[in-house]
Every structure is written in C-alpha cells, then in structure tokens.
Amino acid sequence: MHRRVGQAISTAIIARDEHAALTDSVAVVSDRRLSVAAVAALLGTAAATVIDTAHGADNVRTLLGRYCPDIVIGDSSWESAGIDPSQWGGRVLLLLDPEEEPQVFVRAVATRVQGYLSHSASEPTLRSAMYSVRDTGYYVDPVLVGRILWASEEAQRNPSTEVQLSERELEVLSAVARGRSSKEIARDYDVTAKTVCNHISNIYAKLNLQHRGQLVLYAAELGLGVREG
C-alpha cells in the first residue's frame, strides 16, 4: 500500500547507541507508528537505549530541539513538520519503499537529506547507513540506487515542477510575499529570526533563486500571499 506523502509527523523516538563506534543520539521520526516501532526495534537489537519519546508535530519539534540528534531517521513525511536538522548539524536518513510511485522518489531527491534507506533494510544495513551518513554525509541503499538515480535525472530535467516546500516553508514564503520582514515572521510564528532565515535559505536553494523579489514572484505564481498595505 502506498503512503500519502506530506502527512504530519506524529511520533519520534530518541535513542543513544551504546556501541563505542557510534555514541551519537539517533532520532526516529514518522507519521506511522509502525515505521517508528520497526526502526526502534532494529536500534534496540543494536544495543541502543531509548531515552525519550514524543507524539504530535509540536512535541516532536520540541523533542528534537532539546536533544539535537546527530542522525534523524524518518520517512517521506518528516519534512512536513518544518524540521531542519541542519540547524544543529544533524543529518537525515530517509526511509523509502522500493515499490513507491515514481514521484515519491522525485520529491525525495528534492529534499535536504543525506541518505536513502529501504524500509526493508536489515539491522546491518541500517547500521552501515548510519555510519556512512555520519562519517561521509551520504548513503544510498543498493536496493534504491536505480530509483534514486532516475529521480535525480528527472528532477534535473523538470526542476520547476518537482520542487517540494515544507508546510512551514510555504508559510514563510507566503509571509515574505506579504512584505513581512524576517523579524516580523519570527514573531508571527514564535521562532527566532535565525530560524526564519534558515527557512528562507532553504527555499532559495530548493527554488534556485537569489533574492526576495524572485520569491515574491514565485509566491504570486502559486497564489500565495497578498501584500499588506
């Protein structure tokens, strides 16, 4: 059964690996508790200790902000909660089903992640992926190589139609189109101005744009935002 992309994050588990080779904290985040339970079980067999859990998007964001995990393992819904592990130097390992629809892979390669792992990965493969993402900043499960390469080529051929902004990025983009400054947007959403700037930087990178004028034009094309008078 195919998953609906873009569902809100519902669950997160923070674990700390007891192996000397990987003492970092690892977060498992998903909109499906089955995914969380499955990965947590793999981590458990690898001598990892669960140290905290959270349910609901707001609580998940709070939990991640508290622990700043080195590795975030999530499915294709993780970005919808506005989670950006790069803010604390964390890296993302994205879980994908090899049988997913093609556009799921196109959207996946447009997100800011460092690794791609099959949902059916074994415990040794999971550990290998975590080591690689931590040490080299990149990993592709051999099971997914063909799909990821195809999606990367497809995204390059049609860059404007494959961009996927998170829900929070769309909110920030809409606010920018209304003429709100970064400080004003930060007050609106009760976050720091630095967080807003990070969101805007991510939007620039995803859309391949350079300044706010281009963002406003892009927002207008999407029908977002009405400039405040």
PDB file of C-alpha atoms in Angstrom, residues 2 15 26 57 63 119 135 173 179 196 206 209 222:
ATOM      1  CA  HIS A   2       1.359   3.416  -0.949  1.00  0.00           C
ATOM      2  CA  ALA A  15      17.922   6.724  21.204  1.00  0.00           C
ATOM      3  CA  VAL A  26      19.594   8.995  16.857  1.00  0.00           C
ATOM      4  CA  ALA A  57       4.176  17.520  15.494  1.00  0.00           C
ATOM      5  CA  LEU A  63      11.983  16.908  21.463  1.00  0.00           C
ATOM      6  CA  HIS A 119      12.074   0.308   4.659  1.00  0.00           C
ATOM      7  CA  ASP A 135      31.083   9.916   8.547  1.00  0.00           C
ATOM      8  CA  LEU A 173       7.114  32.134   1.584  1.00  0.00           C
ATOM      9  CA  GLY A 179       6.019  42.025   2.721  1.00  0.00           C
ATOM     10  CA  VAL A 196      13.250  32.141   9.659  1.00  0.00           C
ATOM     11  CA  LYS A 206      15.219  24.486  -3.470  1.00  0.00           C
ATOM     12  CA  LEU A 209      16.528  31.749  -6.571  1.00  0.00           C
ATOM     13  CA  LEU A 222       1.427  29.815  -6.586  1.00  0.00           C
TER      14      LEU A 222
END
